[in-house]
Coordinates of C-alpha atoms in Angstrom, one line a residue:
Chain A
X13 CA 16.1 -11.8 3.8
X14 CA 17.3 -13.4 0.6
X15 CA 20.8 -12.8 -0.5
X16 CA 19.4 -12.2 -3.7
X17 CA 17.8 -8.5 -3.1
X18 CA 19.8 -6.5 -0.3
X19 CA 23.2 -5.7 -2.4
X20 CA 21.7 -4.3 -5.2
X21 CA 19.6 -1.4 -3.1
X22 CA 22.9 -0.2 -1.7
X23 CA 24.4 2.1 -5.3
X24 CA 20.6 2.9 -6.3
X25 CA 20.1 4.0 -3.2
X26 CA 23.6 6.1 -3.3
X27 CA 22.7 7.2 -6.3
X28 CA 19.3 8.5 -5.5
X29 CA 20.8 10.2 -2.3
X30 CA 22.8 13.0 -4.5
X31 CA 19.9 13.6 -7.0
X32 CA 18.0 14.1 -3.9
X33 CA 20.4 16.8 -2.9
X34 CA 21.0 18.3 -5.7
X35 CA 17.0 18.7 -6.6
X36 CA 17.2 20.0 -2.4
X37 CA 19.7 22.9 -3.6
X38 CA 17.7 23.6 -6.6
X39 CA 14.5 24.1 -4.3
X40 CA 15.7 26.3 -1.8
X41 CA 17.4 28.5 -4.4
X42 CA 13.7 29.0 -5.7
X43 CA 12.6 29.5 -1.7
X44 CA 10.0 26.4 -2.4
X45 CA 8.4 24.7 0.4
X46 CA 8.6 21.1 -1.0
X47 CA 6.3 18.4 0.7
X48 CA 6.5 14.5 0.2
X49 CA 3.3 13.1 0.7
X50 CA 3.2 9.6 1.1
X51 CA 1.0 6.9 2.5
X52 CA -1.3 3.1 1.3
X53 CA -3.0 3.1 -1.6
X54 CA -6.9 4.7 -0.6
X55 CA -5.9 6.9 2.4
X56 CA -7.4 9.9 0.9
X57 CA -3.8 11.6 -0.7
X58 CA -5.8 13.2 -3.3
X59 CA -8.7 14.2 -1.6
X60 CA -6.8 15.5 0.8
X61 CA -4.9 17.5 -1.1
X62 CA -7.6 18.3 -3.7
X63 CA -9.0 19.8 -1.2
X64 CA -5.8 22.1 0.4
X65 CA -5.0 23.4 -3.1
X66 CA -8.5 24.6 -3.4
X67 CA -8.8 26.4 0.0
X68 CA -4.9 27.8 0.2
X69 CA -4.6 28.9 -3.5
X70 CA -5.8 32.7 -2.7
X71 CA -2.5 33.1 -0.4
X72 CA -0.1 30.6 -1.3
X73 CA 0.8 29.5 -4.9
X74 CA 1.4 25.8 -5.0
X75 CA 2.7 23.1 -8.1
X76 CA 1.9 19.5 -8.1
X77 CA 4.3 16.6 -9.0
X78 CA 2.2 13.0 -8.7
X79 CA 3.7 9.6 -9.2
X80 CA 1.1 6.8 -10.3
X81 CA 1.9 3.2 -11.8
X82 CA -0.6 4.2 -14.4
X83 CA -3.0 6.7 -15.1
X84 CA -3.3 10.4 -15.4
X85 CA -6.2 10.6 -13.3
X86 CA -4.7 12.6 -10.3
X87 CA -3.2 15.2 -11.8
X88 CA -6.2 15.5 -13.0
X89 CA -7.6 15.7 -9.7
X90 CA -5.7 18.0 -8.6
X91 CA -5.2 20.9 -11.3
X92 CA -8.0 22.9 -9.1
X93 CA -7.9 26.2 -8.7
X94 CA -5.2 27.2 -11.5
X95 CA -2.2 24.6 -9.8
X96 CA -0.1 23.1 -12.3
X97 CA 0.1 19.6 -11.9
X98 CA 2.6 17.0 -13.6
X99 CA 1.9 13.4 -13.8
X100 CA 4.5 11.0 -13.5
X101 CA 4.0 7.4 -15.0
X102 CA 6.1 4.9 -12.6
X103 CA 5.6 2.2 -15.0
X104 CA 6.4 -0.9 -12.8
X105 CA 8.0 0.8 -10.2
X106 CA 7.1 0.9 -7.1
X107 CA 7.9 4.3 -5.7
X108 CA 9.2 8.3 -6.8
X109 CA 12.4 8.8 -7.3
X110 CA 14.6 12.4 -7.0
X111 CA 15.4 12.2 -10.8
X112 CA 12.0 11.7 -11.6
X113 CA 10.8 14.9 -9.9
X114 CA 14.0 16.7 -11.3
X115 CA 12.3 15.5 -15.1
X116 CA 8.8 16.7 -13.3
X117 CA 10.0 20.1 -11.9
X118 CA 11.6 21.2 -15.4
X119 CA 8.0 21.2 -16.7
X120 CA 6.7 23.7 -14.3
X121 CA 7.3 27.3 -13.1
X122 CA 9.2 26.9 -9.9
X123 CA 10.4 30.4 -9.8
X124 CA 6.7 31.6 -9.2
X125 CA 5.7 28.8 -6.8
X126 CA 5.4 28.5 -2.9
X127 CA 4.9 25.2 -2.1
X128 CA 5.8 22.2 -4.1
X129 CA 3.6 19.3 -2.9
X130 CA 4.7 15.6 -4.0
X131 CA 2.1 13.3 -4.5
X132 CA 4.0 9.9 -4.4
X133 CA 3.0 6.3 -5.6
X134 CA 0.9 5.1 -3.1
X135 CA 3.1 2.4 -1.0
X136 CA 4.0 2.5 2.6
X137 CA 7.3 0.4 2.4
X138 CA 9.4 1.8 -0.8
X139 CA 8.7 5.2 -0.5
X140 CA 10.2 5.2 2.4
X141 CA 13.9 4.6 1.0
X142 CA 13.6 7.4 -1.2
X143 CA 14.0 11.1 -0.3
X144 CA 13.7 13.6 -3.1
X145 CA 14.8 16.7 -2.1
X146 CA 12.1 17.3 -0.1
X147 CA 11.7 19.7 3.3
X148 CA 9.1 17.7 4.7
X149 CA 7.5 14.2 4.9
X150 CA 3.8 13.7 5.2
X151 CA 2.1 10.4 5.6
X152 CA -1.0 9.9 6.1
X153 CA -3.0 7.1 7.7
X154 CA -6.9 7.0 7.1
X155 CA -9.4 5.7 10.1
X156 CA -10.4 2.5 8.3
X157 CA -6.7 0.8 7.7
X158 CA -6.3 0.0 11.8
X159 CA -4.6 1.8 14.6
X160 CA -1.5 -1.0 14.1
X161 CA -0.3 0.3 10.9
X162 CA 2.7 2.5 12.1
X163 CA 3.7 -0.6 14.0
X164 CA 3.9 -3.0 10.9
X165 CA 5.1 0.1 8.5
X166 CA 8.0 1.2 10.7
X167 CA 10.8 2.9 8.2
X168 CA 8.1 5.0 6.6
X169 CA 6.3 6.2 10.0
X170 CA 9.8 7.0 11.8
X171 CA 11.1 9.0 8.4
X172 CA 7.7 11.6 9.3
X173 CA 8.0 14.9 9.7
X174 CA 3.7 14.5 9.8
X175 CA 1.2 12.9 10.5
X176 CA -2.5 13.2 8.9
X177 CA -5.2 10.9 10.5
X178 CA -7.5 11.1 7.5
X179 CA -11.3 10.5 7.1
X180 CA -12.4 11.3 10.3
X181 CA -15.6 11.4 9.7
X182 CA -15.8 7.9 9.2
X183 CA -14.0 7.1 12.4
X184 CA -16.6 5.7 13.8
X185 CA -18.3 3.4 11.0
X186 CA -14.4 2.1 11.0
X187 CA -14.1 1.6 15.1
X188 CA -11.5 3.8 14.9
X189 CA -9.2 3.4 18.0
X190 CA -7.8 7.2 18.9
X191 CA -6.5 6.4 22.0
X192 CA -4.1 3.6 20.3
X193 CA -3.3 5.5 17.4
X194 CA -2.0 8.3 19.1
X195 CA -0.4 6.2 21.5
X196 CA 1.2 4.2 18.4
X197 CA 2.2 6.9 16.5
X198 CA 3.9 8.9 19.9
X199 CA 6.1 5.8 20.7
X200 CA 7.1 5.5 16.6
X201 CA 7.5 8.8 15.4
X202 CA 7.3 10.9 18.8
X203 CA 8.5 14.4 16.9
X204 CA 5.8 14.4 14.2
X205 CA 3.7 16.6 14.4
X206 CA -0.2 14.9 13.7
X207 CA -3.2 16.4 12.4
X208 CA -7.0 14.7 12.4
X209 CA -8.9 15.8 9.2
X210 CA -12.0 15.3 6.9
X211 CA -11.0 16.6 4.3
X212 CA -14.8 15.7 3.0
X213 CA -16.3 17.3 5.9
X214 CA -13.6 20.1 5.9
X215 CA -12.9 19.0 10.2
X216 CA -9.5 19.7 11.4
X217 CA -8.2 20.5 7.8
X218 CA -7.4 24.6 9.1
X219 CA -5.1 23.6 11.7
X220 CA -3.3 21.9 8.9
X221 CA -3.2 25.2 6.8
X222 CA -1.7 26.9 9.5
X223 CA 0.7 24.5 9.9
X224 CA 1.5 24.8 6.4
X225 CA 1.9 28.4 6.6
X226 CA 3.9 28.2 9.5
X227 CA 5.9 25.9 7.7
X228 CA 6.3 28.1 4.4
X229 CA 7.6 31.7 6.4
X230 CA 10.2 29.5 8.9
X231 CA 11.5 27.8 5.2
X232 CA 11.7 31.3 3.7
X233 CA 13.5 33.1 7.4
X234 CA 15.9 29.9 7.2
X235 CA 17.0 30.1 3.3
X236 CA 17.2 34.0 3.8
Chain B
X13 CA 12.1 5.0 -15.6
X14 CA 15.5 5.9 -14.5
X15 CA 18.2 3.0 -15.7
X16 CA 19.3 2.6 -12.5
X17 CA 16.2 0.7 -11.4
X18 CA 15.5 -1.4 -14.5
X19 CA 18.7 -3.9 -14.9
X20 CA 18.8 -5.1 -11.5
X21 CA 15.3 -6.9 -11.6
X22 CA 15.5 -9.0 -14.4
X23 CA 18.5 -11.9 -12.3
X24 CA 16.2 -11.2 -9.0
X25 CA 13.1 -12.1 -10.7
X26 CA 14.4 -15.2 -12.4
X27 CA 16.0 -16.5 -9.3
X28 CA 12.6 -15.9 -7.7
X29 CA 10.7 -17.6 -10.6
X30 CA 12.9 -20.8 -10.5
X31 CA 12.4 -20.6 -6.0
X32 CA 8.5 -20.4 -7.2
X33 CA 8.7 -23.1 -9.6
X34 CA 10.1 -25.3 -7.2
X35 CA 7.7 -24.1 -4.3
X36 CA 5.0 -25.4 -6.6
X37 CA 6.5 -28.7 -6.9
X38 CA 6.8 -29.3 -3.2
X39 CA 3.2 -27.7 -2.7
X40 CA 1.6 -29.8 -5.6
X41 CA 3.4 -32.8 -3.8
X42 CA 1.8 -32.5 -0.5
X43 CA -1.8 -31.8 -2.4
X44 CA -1.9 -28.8 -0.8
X45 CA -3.8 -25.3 -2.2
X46 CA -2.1 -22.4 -1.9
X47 CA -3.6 -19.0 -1.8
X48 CA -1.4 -15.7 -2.3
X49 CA -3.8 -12.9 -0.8
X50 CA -2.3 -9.8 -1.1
X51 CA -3.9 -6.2 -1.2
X52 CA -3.0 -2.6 0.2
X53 CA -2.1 -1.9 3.7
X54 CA -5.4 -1.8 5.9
X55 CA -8.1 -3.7 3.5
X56 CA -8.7 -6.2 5.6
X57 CA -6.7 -9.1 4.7
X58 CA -6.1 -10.7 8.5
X59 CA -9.9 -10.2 9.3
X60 CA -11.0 -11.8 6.4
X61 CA -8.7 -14.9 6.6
X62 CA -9.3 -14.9 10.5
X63 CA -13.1 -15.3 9.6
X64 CA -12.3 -17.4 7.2
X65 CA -10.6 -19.9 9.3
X66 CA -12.5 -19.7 12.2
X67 CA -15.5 -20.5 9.9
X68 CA -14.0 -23.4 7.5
X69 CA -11.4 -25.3 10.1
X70 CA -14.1 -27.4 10.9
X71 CA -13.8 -28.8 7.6
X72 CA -10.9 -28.2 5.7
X73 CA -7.2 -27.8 7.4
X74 CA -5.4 -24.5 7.1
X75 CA -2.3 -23.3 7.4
X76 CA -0.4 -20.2 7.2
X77 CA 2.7 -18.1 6.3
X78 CA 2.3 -14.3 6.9
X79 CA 4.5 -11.7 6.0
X80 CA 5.3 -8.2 7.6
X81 CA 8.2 -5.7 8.0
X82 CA 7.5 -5.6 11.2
X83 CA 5.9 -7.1 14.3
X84 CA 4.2 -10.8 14.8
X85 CA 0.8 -9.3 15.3
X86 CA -0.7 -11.1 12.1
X87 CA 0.3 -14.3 12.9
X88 CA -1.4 -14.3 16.5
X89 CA -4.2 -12.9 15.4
X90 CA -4.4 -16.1 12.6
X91 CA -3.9 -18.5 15.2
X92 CA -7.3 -19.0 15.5
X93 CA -9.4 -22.3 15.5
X94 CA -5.9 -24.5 16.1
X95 CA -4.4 -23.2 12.8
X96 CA -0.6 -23.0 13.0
X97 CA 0.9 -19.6 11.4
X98 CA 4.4 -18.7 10.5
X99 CA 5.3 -15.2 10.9
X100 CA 8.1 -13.9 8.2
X101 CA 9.6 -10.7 9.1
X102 CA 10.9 -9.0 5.8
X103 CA 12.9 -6.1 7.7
X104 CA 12.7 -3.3 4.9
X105 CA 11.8 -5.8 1.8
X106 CA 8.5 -4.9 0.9
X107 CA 7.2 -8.0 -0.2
X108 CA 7.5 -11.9 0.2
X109 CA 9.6 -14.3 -2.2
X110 CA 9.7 -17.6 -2.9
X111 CA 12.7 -18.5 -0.9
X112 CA 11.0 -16.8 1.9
X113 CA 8.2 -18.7 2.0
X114 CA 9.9 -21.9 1.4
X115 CA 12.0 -21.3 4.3
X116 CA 8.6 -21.1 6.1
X117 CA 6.9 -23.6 4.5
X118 CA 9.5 -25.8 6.4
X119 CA 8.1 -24.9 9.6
X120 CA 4.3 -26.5 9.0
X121 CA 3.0 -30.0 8.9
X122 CA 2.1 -30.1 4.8
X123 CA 1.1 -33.2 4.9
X124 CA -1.3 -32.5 7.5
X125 CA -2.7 -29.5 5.7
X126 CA -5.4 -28.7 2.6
X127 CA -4.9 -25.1 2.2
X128 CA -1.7 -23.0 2.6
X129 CA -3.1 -19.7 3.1
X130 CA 0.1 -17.3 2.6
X131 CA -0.8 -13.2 3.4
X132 CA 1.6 -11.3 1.7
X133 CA 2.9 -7.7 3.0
X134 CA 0.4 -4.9 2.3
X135 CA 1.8 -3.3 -1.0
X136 CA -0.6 -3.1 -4.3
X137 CA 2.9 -2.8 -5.8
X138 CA 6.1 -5.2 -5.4
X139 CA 4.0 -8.6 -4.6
X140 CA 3.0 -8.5 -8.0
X141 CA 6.4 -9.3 -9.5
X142 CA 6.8 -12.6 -7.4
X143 CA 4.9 -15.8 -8.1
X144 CA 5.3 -18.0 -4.3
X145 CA 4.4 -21.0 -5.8
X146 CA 1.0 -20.2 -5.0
X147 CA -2.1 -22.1 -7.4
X148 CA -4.8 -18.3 -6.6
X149 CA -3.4 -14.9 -5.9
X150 CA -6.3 -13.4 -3.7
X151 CA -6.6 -9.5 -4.0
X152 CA -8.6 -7.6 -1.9
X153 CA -10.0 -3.8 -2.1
X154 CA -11.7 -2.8 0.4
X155 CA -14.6 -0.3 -0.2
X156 CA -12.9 2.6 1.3
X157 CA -10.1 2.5 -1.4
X158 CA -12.0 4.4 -3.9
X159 CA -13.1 1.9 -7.0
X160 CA -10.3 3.4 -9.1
X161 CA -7.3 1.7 -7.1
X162 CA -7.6 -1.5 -10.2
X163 CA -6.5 1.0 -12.6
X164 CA -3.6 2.7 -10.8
X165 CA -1.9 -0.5 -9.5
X166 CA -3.2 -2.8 -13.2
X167 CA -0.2 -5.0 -12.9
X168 CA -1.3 -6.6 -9.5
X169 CA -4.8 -6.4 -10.7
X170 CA -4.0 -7.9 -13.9
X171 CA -2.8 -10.8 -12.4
X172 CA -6.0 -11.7 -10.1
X173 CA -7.4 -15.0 -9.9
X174 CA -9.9 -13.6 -7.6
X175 CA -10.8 -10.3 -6.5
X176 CA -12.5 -9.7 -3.0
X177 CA -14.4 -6.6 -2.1
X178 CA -13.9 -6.0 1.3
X179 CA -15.8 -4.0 4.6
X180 CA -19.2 -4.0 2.6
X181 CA -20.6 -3.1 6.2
X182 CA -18.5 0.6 5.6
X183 CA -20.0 0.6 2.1
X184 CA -22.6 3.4 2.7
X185 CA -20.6 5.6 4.7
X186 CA -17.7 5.7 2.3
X187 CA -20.0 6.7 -0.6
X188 CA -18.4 3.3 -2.2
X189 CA -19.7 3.0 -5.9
X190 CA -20.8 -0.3 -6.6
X191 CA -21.0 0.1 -10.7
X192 CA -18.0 1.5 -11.4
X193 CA -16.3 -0.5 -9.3
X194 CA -17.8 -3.9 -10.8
X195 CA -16.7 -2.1 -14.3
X196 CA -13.5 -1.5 -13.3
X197 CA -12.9 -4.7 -12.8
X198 CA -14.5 -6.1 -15.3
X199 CA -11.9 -3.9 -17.8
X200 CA -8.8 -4.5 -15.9
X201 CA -9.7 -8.6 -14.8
X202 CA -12.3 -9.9 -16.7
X203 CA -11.4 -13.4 -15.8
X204 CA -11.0 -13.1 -12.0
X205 CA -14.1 -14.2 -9.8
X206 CA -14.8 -10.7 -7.4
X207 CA -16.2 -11.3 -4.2
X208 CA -17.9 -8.9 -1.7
X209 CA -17.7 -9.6 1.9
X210 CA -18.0 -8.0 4.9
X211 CA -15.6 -9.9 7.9
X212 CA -17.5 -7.9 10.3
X213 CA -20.8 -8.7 9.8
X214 CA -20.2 -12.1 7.8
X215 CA -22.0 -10.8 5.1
X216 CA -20.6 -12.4 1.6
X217 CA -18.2 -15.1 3.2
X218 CA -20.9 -18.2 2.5
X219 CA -20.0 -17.6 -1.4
X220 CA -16.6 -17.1 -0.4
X221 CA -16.3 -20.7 1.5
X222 CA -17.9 -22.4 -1.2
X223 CA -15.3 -21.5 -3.8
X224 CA -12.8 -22.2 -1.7
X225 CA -13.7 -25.8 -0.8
X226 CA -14.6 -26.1 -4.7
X227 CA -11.3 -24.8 -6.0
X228 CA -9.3 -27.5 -3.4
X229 CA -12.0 -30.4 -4.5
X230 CA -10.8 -29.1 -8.5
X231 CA -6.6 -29.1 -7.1
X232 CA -7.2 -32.4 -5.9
X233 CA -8.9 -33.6 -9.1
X234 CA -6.2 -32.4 -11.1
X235 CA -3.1 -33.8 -9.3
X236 CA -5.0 -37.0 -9.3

């Protein structure tokens, strides 16, 4: 490591830290369930949770922050079923940070939202340095990127709170080692909790609501 | 943006651009070609350059420097066909520099060697800000990325001297859209020469080869 780059992460890093917790104390006060979901570029993030928004909406009211270089595409994406979605432009930079989502959240109505999902820039190494308030981290890791990635992507994979195997339908067409993966991802993150899903198919993807649910009445009992 | 990013860049890139400079030097020196292949996390980029050598070491000599956060996998697998390989470990820095490769670089025969072949970490995001010294920077996107991955990461794309489709074999089963993606890339790199291969099946790589052997014939011409 070159002299030349570890210094100056230390005060940005510092300084992220407390805008993380104060966006943290600002959440709770609302009773929002706030998810950072994080993973490679192409694992399915949007898709994925395109596809929660659309079959959750009825009974839980979610908001979308989503970091991107460029484009709005995403939040595009993702304004289904009546979310709000905001669209952060990273520029150059290579990951969300919590003032970012502080700008984000002052655009949408977080007193009549659930769940505040996080769609962060797709990167599984900086990411991984930032916390934004968040309750929970998700990453994801899609059949076709190989079983070794939690092994070569360590910092991100041990900061989970969950896992999502994504496009499982096209485990096979990828050779998609289970056995491994799940033996990977128990010896690097052995508390998070992992999920398989399609979310094209719609496989695995209600276990996932349930967890979410779960996850949204234990916030609310704790912050009560 | 938030101000505490922007500042400390600029001196880090500078330093890296003078390391780069003088990487070029060295590499232009030894007559070598030197490719900077860099892509997302799980596109491919050890099975293509694994095929790759296996199929070209007959004819031209490789080497390679490979950088991870984590783990020595890469380099084994690269090892292939008597090709040496130099394994960087970048800890958390989430990509390689110029210093790191020339640290590297001091491990390999260079005057026994055509092409330096230099894998980057998986990121579609930091590699782009630091030139190694390298004469091509080699993206790959693999089919399962979704084709609108050279739009949300333009600065890496931007800066493509060639673009190589990858996992043409998963093309079908991940609905992967041909047009667009050519488009795409056409708007975002119209200069870059875009390969599609599949590693798997060897579909694609004969083209690949052939530019290859051309563009180190064309290095050699012009150092002349």
């Amino acid at each position: 490591m070159p002299d030349s780059v570890i210094p100056l992460a230390v005060p940005v890093l510092s300084k992220n830290d407390a805008a993380a917790r104060e966006n943290r104390k600002r959440f709770d006060a609302a009773g929002l369930l706030v998810l950072n979901v994080v993973s490679s570029p192409g694992s399915g993030k949007t898709t994925f949770l395109s596809r929660t928004l659309q079959d959750v909406s009825n009974v839980v009211r979610c908001a979308v922050i989503v970091g991107d270089l460029a484009t709005d595409n995403d939040a595009q994406r993702l304004r289904v079923a009546g979310t709000p979605a905001v669209q952060v432009q990273t520029g150059t930079v290579c990951h969300l940070d919590a003032t970012m989502v502080a700008r984000a959240a002052d655009q949408l109505a977080l007193e009549r939202t659930d769940v505040l999902i996080i769609e962060n820039v797709g990167n599984l190494v900086c990411p991984a340095a930032y916390r934004l308030g968040e309750d929970l981290r998700i990453v994801l890791l899609s059949v076709t990127e190989g079983e070794d990635k939690p092994l070569k992507y360590p910092t991100m994979f041990k900061s989970a709170d969950v896992v999502v195997i994504t496009k499982t339908d096209m485990a096979a067409a990828a050779g998609f080692d289970r056995t491994t993966a799940h033996d990977t991802l128990a010896a690097m993150c052995p508390s998070a909790r992992v999920f398989e899903v399609s979310a094209r198919t719609g496989e695995g993807m209600v276990s996932w609501y349930r967890y979410l649910t779960d996850a949204l009445a234990l916030s609310r009992g704790a912050t009560r």
